[in-house]
Amino acid sequence: MIITQMKQIFLFTALCAVILSATSCKKLDVPIESQYTTSNFPNTAADYAALYGTMYSNLSSSFGVPYWRMQELSTDAAIIPGRDGNFDDAGQYRQLHYHTWTFDHPNVITIWQWGFGGINNCNRLMNVTTGSTSTAAVKTAGIAEIRAMRALYYFFMMDLYGNVPLIQSFPVNTLPGNETRANIYAFIEKELLAVSQVLPAKTATNQVAVYGKPTKAMAFALLEKMYLNAEVYTGVPKYTEAVAMADSVMKNTTYALDAKYSDIFDVNNGPQITETIFAIPYDQQIPGNQITRFGFFPALAPAYGIPNVGFSIAMSTTPDYYNRFNLSGDVRTSFWLAGPQYKPDANRKPDLTQPVYFSGTTTQININPILTLVPGKPMDVGNTIFSQEEGVRSVKYWPDVNAIQATRLNGNDMPLLRLADVMLMKAEAILRGASPTAVNGEMQTPLLLVNKIRARAGAVAATSVDLNSLLDERARELSWEAWRRNDLIRYGQFETEYPLPNDVLSMNKDITRRLYPIPSTELKLNTNLKQNPGY
Amino acid sequence: MKQNYMLISRVKHHIKWKALTALLLLLIVSINTFAQQSGRIIKGKVTDESNTGLPGVTVRVKGTKIAASTNSDGNYSIKLEGAQYVLVFGMVGSASKEVVINGDQSVLNVTLLPDSKTLNDVVVIGYGTSSKKNLTGSITSVSAEEFNPGVTVNPAQLLQGKVAGLNVTVSSDPNAKPSATLRGPSTFREGAAMEPFYVIDGVPGMSIDLIAPSDIETIDVLKDASATSIYGSRASNGVIMVTTKRSKEGQSRLTYSGYGAVQKISKQYDMLSAPELRDYLKKNGQTLNSIDDDGSNTNWQDLIEKTGYSQNHNLSYSGSQNGADYGASVNYLDNKGVLKNTSLKRTIVKGYVNQRFFNNRLKLGLSVTNSVSSSENVYQGTALYNMLFFLPTVSPFNADGTYKENYNRTGNGTRNPLSVIDNNSINQQNNKTMINGQAQVDIISGLKFTATISTQKDQNNYSSYLNSQSGLARGVNGQAVKIDSLNKVTVAEGYFNYDKQFGKHNLKLLAGYSWEEDKSNDGFGLTTQNFSNDNLNGTNLFLSNPTALSQLIINNNPVSTLRLISFYGRAQYSFDDKYLFQGSLRDDGSSAFGRNNHWGLFPSVSGAWRIIKEDFMQNAPVFSDLKLRTGYGVSGNSLGFNAFSAITLYGTPPTGSKYLSSTGTISNAIGYTQNENPNLKWESTSTVNIGLDFGLLKNRITGSLDYYIKQTSDLIYGSYPVSTTQYPLPTITANAGKVKNTGIELSLNALVVKTKDFSWNSSPNISHNKNVVVSLSDALYHLDYIQTALLGGKGQSGIYSQIIQPGQALGTYNLWQYAGKNAAGVSTYYNAAGKIIATQPLSTDAKPSGNAQPKFIYGWSNSFNYKKWDFNFLVRGVYGNKILNATAATLNAPGDSKLQNIPRTTLGESFNDTNDYLLSTRYLESGSYLRLDNATLGYTIKPKVKNIKSIRLYASGNNIFVITKYTGIDPEVNMGGITPGIDNNNFYPKTRTISVGVNASF
């Protein structure tokens, strides 16, 4: 009896042991579900397209706010004053305004990571492309596209930080040291010249396909920008080369000035804009453009058809900059909001029969261009209704009625390189010593080029043009397009102060501020990097 | 090559496995034989000290399954059987007693003494039990009668103030989980990673929400690594072993317990009334915008707060006969919050059946637990914020009945709080089922094999609707969110226990294997908008009309499957109950970690010396027990990881998700979302524990003193910066930090008074822990500090209020230094250079200023019994911690009083002070408090009715008073997580609760 029981028990134990040893393995390799990882991505053409998409999604992510702020808030074109302590945000906007940023300014850190993250990503994409099973033609086109985008990221880094490391492949086994700005310049030049041979040219039929992507004209226009600033970047002027690059762009007649200035920046701008050479596409789904969020006036939102979104009262231009909009008939002036405010009509002109009041009152909104600081407070205009009205706001990038409270995004694409800029740069290069040239049978003098721009804007024609008036023309034409810092440095005017009433702080006029510092975080992580002079 | 490696590792493992088994078999030396003898009847009465008959006492013939229980008068009758004539008398709350039957004795009367933490108490230690006297590690047991009364949702609440070293913070929010930190924080990761590991009836990794507090018999808290490391990689924060009530041999039992409770808000902020605010503004030459003053006087706190009525009912029955025991219980809880529209309803059904076969040598068991809960919540962040800030000068409603709003108002009070509560709802349905099957075989005497398979299914359905009047989703005609997810856990374990006593030697061995798979986050989430009316509350997403793709949000829902495999073994040896040794080893593998570090080894050794057994102690009559314990062990922390923690991931890049494709459509970019770290591994905690257990005056006073040093290394932080000149993304998840906790814990239990009718039992405990971050860096990854607690506030975007920094404790505040008010009444601060400035300082002006970790945590439980009356109370508190009262800071903005209400305390501030709201040391307050946490008066009736064993009626109060200098609503702010001790406009009101209840057993 007992023996039978024992048998049964041993049998059961043995069974358990078998079950146990069947499961008792050390297998920890659990298949990865519902995530793309190296084992299941990339495979298809769509995978590669999505991978390439990261070059552009990264570009749009930080171009519209942190990059833009470094290029504009450090100049007279834009300012975010404190509003009774609001928008102080640890002094980051006033540091930009007074050139007192430090190596741990949030924009300085973010944009470095954005740029080098973008560059590293391009290098990785080159590995992936080279290792793919695509045809040689597909690979060549892909590599050219990646190199052009990498050159663009390098251009941003060289323009902002100057002496940055040069990384051309992935993985990076040793932490790279700095290169001189001139070496980076030379690298970008070499890359752009090389890929301009391979990149597609915009045609009448491929404009959708190449929109927001590198094209021959993008490479030429960027080279023109490089050559125009070559003296700043390398000490060696290249004005003739700048003119040549402008002509290379203009020879392609699919690029033409659009009849309506406002179309270029409209919510629905896109491939149909004939003068855009390279734009950063934005949409409610492509985040990054928050121009309206910061640069519009919130109490006007209902009148502009966006009643449910609370915009910020933060950003405006300075009186100095606004005063440059002094040409009669100039449509470009009308996109600044100053004085008594009216609801815009169908043509986006103020409808004088429909004044806009502060909600629940009969007080008409009246924007005062003068920014008067509260005595004793650093760059703070106060936060009364009256002081909220201080500062000229902008609707150049027309407010997007599809904006929602959660994101406060604009769908307006932001042009980075466009024909008007190419033309003004050419005019400037000539004024700086290059010879005028003819394009498509037309001899282009600086005056001719400037007046083409003015004519499109409806402004009075200029009778003469010199370097200073050209800088003002650039201010009017290219306001809030993220070039002001670049222009002022080239003109040696980056250190020109434009004090506000009751200003207790003053600008750091050290010319070492023409370069941003290498961020503290990066110096710590990469001990081979050396800080820029002056920091 | 890879194949070969696999083969080798498998062979290696098999050798290890076989060695363990062989070791066990070698040690098996004898087989018991079973003798059958016919018996005779023994009768008697079991009484307590006052000679009152004790009903429900189990009487067992030792070494057999024969058992009986006493009737309502305490009488019993039992038939003797087996080789030994020893009767064992036992009852919950009393020391069990063994009596040898003399020759032909037929009557045996016994007196049972109440339990004063007797040393023979069984303590659950993981894959086995131990008597308290044989423990070598630091373990605290809390049994049902010691649990905190009141409206308890989660078992952690039962332990508050009862366990030295366990810091539990409880919110009055019915849907909030309490946070529990044992012996100080030892990780930088929040959530599960910081909480103790729960084991329910021996099943590791199950959700603690499955257990109704009234079904719990005991909770054992395993504190030091020599006790916990048998749970290896998940035991760093301690292990809480929950044992549910089971039927006793030969007994059948039916019990009902229930209570009803009234919860009231214990404290409100003293905000200005509308006339007071108008008056204040007038005095300062200000007037409200006409839209912000309609002549009303609204108390927003009163409008959205209410009295909560809660109830709980628990019915359970169990029985045991013919080698089977079984039981079932149903528990229903309805907990209404004190904030409108917050509540929790939960039903837990549990059943189990165990059957023995083959002369008791095989036991098969099955238990099933199902918990269904339904909770109602509001957007608390916005509601609690606006309840304070919203202007009292406007009425809640417009004349047409719509909610009154002024969306153009800036400042902090921009959303009508009543509208936030009424027009935005959150509903959550949760359904958890745990099934546990167990087989236990007595192979030969002393050798037992246990196999268990457990599964848990956790289905969670979240839905939220922001209706067309919602100020949180304006102009979208209703926004609905639905998120469904399923989490499944499967655990299979098999282990051998071998217990053998020879002479004075006592040996216990354990060897086991465990396999676990967690599949989580299987589901979807969708947000859509634009409904033609609000009548469906967003329950049917199909009826929405999103007009753009951006209005349809699909959640990222990666399904994570995680596998954990473990081998473990433990040996316990004692000589003469005097010298005790224990060693354990666990080898854990987890797929969460990097391919180079899948496996981790967690050893422990400990020993104890029962000094009381030494001869020289016989001359120290004061001592009735004395034991010195010491142990060292390593445990790990892998909680809170998913299957993707260490690998390269492609997905929506963190920097920009969409791009314009060459066809002109907006497409998803797919890029790197995570840098790979093949070296990612366990956080490991090594603990040295020295403890002393003592009993004085025949154990009238017992206690434990423990000292520990707990060092955690390889701390994981998710955002170690790496150079973007080297990596595609700027951060990596890596192990580099080190944290140290040192502490001392003292628990006492004293039977202060004991007379025939009256007894007073008093149990104080106090613990001290010192937490210090030792390092954040190693050779590869470097951080000087980690800034945490981004609290926001006017002009303070991007300003952090806490810092994790070597040399400082976790939860150290990093704040601007308040320097008082200047002659003009404006708040001034010290800048980094030490200069006093009257403007807003810079982020670099902040300095470390105290921390949120308490120096002492204490609790003091008392129970009094007088005849049929019992009275219990618990005083508990913390001492020496700081709270950042960011609520008070943000409220204190006199200059904004046109936009937001201000508290009465602000009346003393200058209207021109534009710096007073800045988060600074001014708002760093002492968080010390002493709370009379609960007091209960009970009366037990033992009617002389045949079918009723006892009925206890009680009334209980919770949070009766609190003594504190803290000026906010309550000092019990969340102490868990990496940003402890912050009160930032989101404090769910603390309640004061009165409950009345009944416990009846039949």
Coordinates of N, CA and C in Angstrom, one line a residue, chain B residues 202-309:
Chain B
G202 N 2.7 34.0 -1.8 CA 3.8 33.3 -2.4 C 4.0 33.5 -3.8
V203 N 3.1 34.3 -4.5 CA 3.2 34.5 -5.9 C 3.9 35.9 -6.1
P204 N 5.1 35.9 -6.7 CA 5.7 37.2 -6.9 C 5.2 37.9 -8.1
G205 N 5.2 39.2 -8.0 CA 5.0 40.1 -9.1 C 3.5 40.3 -9.5
M206 N 2.6 39.9 -8.6 CA 1.2 40.1 -8.8 C 0.8 41.5 -8.3
S207 N -0.3 42.0 -8.8 CA -0.7 43.4 -8.4 C -1.3 43.3 -7.0
I208 N -0.9 44.3 -6.2 CA -1.4 44.3 -4.9 C -2.8 44.8 -4.8
D209 N -3.3 45.4 -5.9 CA -4.7 45.9 -6.0 C -5.7 44.8 -6.0
L210 N -5.2 43.6 -6.2 CA -6.1 42.4 -6.2 C -6.6 42.0 -4.9
I211 N -6.0 42.5 -3.8 CA -6.3 42.0 -2.5 C -7.1 43.0 -1.7
A212 N -8.3 42.6 -1.3 CA -9.1 43.4 -0.4 C -8.4 43.5 1.0
P213 N -8.2 44.7 1.5 CA -7.5 44.7 2.8 C -8.2 43.8 3.9
S214 N -9.5 43.6 3.8 CA -10.1 42.8 4.9 C -9.8 41.3 4.7
D215 N -9.3 40.9 3.5 CA -8.9 39.5 3.3 C -7.5 39.1 3.8
I216 N -6.8 40.1 4.3 CA -5.4 39.9 4.6 C -5.3 39.4 6.0
E217 N -4.5 38.3 6.2 CA -4.2 37.7 7.5 C -3.0 38.4 8.1
T218 N -1.9 38.4 7.4 CA -0.7 39.1 7.9 C 0.1 39.7 6.7
I219 N 0.9 40.7 7.0 CA 1.8 41.2 6.1 C 3.2 41.2 6.7
D220 N 4.1 40.5 6.0 CA 5.5 40.5 6.5 C 6.4 41.4 5.6
V221 N 7.1 42.3 6.2 CA 7.9 43.2 5.5 C 9.3 42.8 5.6
L222 N 9.9 42.3 4.5 CA 11.3 41.9 4.5 C 12.2 43.1 4.2
K223 N 13.0 43.4 5.1 CA 13.7 44.7 5.0 C 15.2 44.6 4.5
D224 N 16.0 43.7 5.1 CA 17.4 43.7 4.7 C 17.6 42.7 3.6
A225 N 18.8 42.8 3.0 CA 19.1 42.0 1.8 C 19.2 40.5 2.2
S226 N 19.6 40.2 3.4 CA 19.7 38.8 3.7 C 18.3 38.1 3.7
A227 N 17.3 38.9 4.0 CA 16.0 38.4 3.9 C 15.4 38.5 2.5
T228 N 15.8 39.6 1.8 CA 15.1 39.8 0.5 C 15.8 39.2 -0.7
S229 N 17.1 38.9 -0.6 CA 17.8 38.6 -1.8 C 17.4 37.3 -2.4
I230 N 16.5 36.5 -1.7 CA 15.9 35.3 -2.4 C 15.0 35.8 -3.5
Y231 N 14.6 37.0 -3.5 CA 13.8 37.6 -4.6 C 14.7 38.4 -5.6
G232 N 16.0 38.3 -5.4 CA 17.0 38.7 -6.3 C 16.8 40.1 -6.9
S233 N 16.5 40.1 -8.2 CA 16.7 41.4 -9.0 C 15.5 42.3 -8.7
R234 N 14.6 42.0 -7.9 CA 13.5 42.9 -7.7 C 13.3 43.3 -6.3
A235 N 14.3 43.0 -5.5 CA 14.1 43.1 -4.0 C 14.8 44.3 -3.4
S236 N 15.4 45.1 -4.2 CA 16.2 46.2 -3.6 C 15.4 47.1 -2.7
N237 N 14.1 47.3 -3.0 CA 13.4 48.2 -2.1 C 12.6 47.5 -1.0
G238 N 13.0 46.2 -0.7 CA 12.3 45.4 0.2 C 11.2 44.6 -0.4
V239 N 10.7 43.6 0.3 CA 9.7 42.8 -0.2 C 8.6 42.8 0.8
I240 N 7.3 43.0 0.3 CA 6.2 42.9 1.2 C 5.4 41.6 0.9
M241 N 5.4 40.7 1.8 CA 4.7 39.4 1.6 C 3.3 39.5 2.2
V242 N 2.3 39.3 1.4 CA 1.0 39.4 1.9 C 0.4 38.0 2.0
T243 N -0.1 37.7 3.1 CA -0.8 36.3 3.3 C -2.2 36.6 3.5
T244 N -3.1 35.9 2.7 CA -4.5 36.1 2.9 C -5.1 35.1 3.9
K245 N -6.3 35.4 4.3 CA -6.9 34.5 5.3 C -7.2 33.1 4.7
R246 N -6.9 32.1 5.5 CA -7.2 30.7 5.0 C -8.0 30.0 6.1
S247 N -8.6 29.0 5.7 CA -9.4 28.2 6.7 C -8.5 27.4 7.6
K248 N -8.9 27.2 8.8 CA -8.1 26.4 9.7 C -8.7 25.0 9.7
E249 N -7.8 24.1 10.0 CA -8.2 22.7 9.9 C -9.4 22.4 10.8
G250 N -10.4 21.7 10.3 CA -11.5 21.3 11.1 C -12.5 22.4 11.4
Q251 N -12.3 23.5 10.8 CA -13.2 24.7 11.1 C -14.0 25.1 9.9
S252 N -15.2 25.5 10.2 CA -15.9 26.2 9.2 C -16.2 27.6 9.7
R253 N -16.2 28.6 8.9 CA -16.2 29.9 9.4 C -17.0 30.8 8.4
L254 N -17.8 31.7 8.9 CA -18.5 32.6 8.1 C -18.4 34.0 8.8
T255 N -17.8 34.9 8.1 CA -17.6 36.2 8.7 C -18.2 37.3 7.8
Y256 N -18.6 38.3 8.4 CA -19.0 39.5 7.7 C -18.4 40.7 8.4
S257 N -17.8 41.6 7.6 CA -17.3 42.8 8.1 C -17.7 43.9 7.2
G258 N -18.0 45.0 7.8 CA -18.5 46.1 7.0 C -18.4 47.4 7.7
Y259 N -18.2 48.5 7.0 CA -18.2 49.8 7.6 C -18.8 50.9 6.7
G260 N -19.2 51.9 7.3 CA -19.6 53.1 6.6 C -18.8 54.2 7.1
A261 N -18.5 55.2 6.3 CA -17.6 56.2 6.7 C -18.0 57.6 6.1
V262 N -17.8 58.6 6.9 CA -18.0 59.9 6.4 C -16.7 60.6 6.4
Q263 N -16.4 61.2 5.2 CA -15.1 61.8 5.0 C -15.3 63.3 4.8
K264 N -14.7 64.1 5.7 CA -14.8 65.5 5.5 C -13.4 66.1 5.3
I265 N -13.4 67.3 4.6 CA -12.1 67.9 4.4 C -11.6 68.5 5.7
S266 N -10.3 68.2 6.0 CA -9.8 68.6 7.3 C -9.3 70.1 7.3
K267 N -9.0 70.6 6.1 CA -8.5 72.0 6.1 C -8.7 72.6 4.7
Q268 N -9.1 73.8 4.7 CA -9.1 74.6 3.4 C -8.2 75.7 3.4
Y269 N -7.8 76.2 2.2 CA -7.0 77.4 2.2 C -7.9 78.6 2.6
D270 N -7.3 79.5 3.3 CA -8.1 80.7 3.7 C -7.9 81.8 2.6
M271 N -8.8 81.7 1.6 CA -8.7 82.6 0.5 C -9.6 83.8 0.8
L272 N -9.4 84.9 0.2 CA -10.3 86.1 0.4 C -11.6 85.9 -0.2
S273 N -12.6 86.5 0.5 CA -14.0 86.5 -0.1 C -14.0 87.6 -1.1
A274 N -15.1 87.7 -1.9 CA -15.2 88.7 -2.9 C -15.1 90.1 -2.3
P275 N -15.9 90.4 -1.3 CA -15.9 91.8 -0.7 C -14.5 92.1 -0.2
E276 N -13.8 91.1 0.4 CA -12.5 91.4 0.9 C -11.5 91.7 -0.2
L277 N -11.6 90.9 -1.3 CA -10.7 91.2 -2.5 C -11.0 92.5 -3.1
R278 N -12.3 92.9 -3.2 CA -12.6 94.2 -3.8 C -12.0 95.3 -2.9
D279 N -12.2 95.1 -1.6 CA -11.7 96.1 -0.7 C -10.2 96.2 -0.8
Y280 N -9.5 95.1 -0.9 CA -8.0 95.1 -1.0 C -7.6 95.8 -2.3
L281 N -8.3 95.6 -3.4 CA -7.9 96.2 -4.6 C -8.1 97.7 -4.6
K282 N -9.3 98.1 -4.0 CA -9.6 99.5 -3.9 C -8.6 100.2 -3.1
K283 N -8.1 99.6 -2.0 CA -7.1 100.2 -1.1 C -5.8 100.5 -1.9
N284 N -5.6 99.7 -2.9 CA -4.4 99.8 -3.7 C -4.6 100.5 -5.0
G285 N -5.7 101.1 -5.1 CA -6.0 101.9 -6.3 C -6.3 101.1 -7.5
Q286 N -6.8 99.9 -7.3 CA -7.0 99.0 -8.5 C -8.5 98.7 -8.6
T287 N -9.0 98.4 -9.8 CA -10.3 97.9 -10.0 C -10.3 96.7 -10.9
L288 N -11.2 95.8 -10.7 CA -11.3 94.6 -11.5 C -11.8 95.0 -12.9
N289 N -11.4 94.3 -13.9 CA -12.0 94.4 -15.2 C -13.5 94.1 -15.0
S290 N -14.4 94.8 -15.8 CA -15.8 94.6 -15.5 C -16.2 93.2 -15.8
I291 N -15.5 92.5 -16.7 CA -15.9 91.1 -17.0 C -15.5 90.2 -15.8
D292 N -14.6 90.7 -14.9 CA -14.2 89.9 -13.8 C -14.9 90.2 -12.5
D293 N -15.9 91.0 -12.6 CA -16.7 91.3 -11.3 C -18.1 91.5 -11.7
D294 N -18.9 90.4 -11.3 CA -20.4 90.6 -11.6 C -21.1 90.7 -10.2
G295 N -20.4 91.1 -9.2 CA -21.0 91.4 -7.9 C -21.2 90.1 -7.1
S296 N -20.7 89.0 -7.6 CA -20.9 87.7 -6.8 C -19.9 87.6 -5.7
N297 N -20.1 86.6 -4.8 CA -19.2 86.2 -3.8 C -19.2 84.7 -3.9
T298 N -18.2 84.1 -4.6 CA -18.2 82.7 -4.8 C -17.1 82.1 -4.0
N299 N -17.4 81.0 -3.2 CA -16.3 80.3 -2.6 C -16.1 79.0 -3.4
W300 N -15.1 79.1 -4.2 CA -14.9 78.0 -5.2 C -14.5 76.7 -4.5
Q301 N -13.8 76.8 -3.4 CA -13.4 75.5 -2.7 C -14.7 74.8 -2.3
D302 N -15.7 75.6 -1.7 CA -16.9 74.9 -1.3 C -17.7 74.3 -2.4
L303 N -17.6 75.0 -3.6 CA -18.3 74.6 -4.7 C -17.9 73.2 -5.3
I304 N -16.6 73.0 -5.2 CA -16.2 71.7 -5.9 C -15.8 70.6 -4.9
E305 N -15.8 71.0 -3.6 CA -15.6 70.0 -2.6 C -16.9 69.5 -2.0
K306 N -16.8 68.4 -1.4 CA -18.1 67.8 -0.8 C -17.7 66.9 0.3
T307 N -18.7 66.4 1.0 CA -18.5 65.4 2.0 C -18.5 64.0 1.3
G308 N -17.6 63.2 1.6 CA -17.6 61.9 1.0 C -18.2 60.8 1.9
Y309 N -19.1 60.0 1.3 CA -19.6 58.9 2.1 C -19.1 57.6 1.5

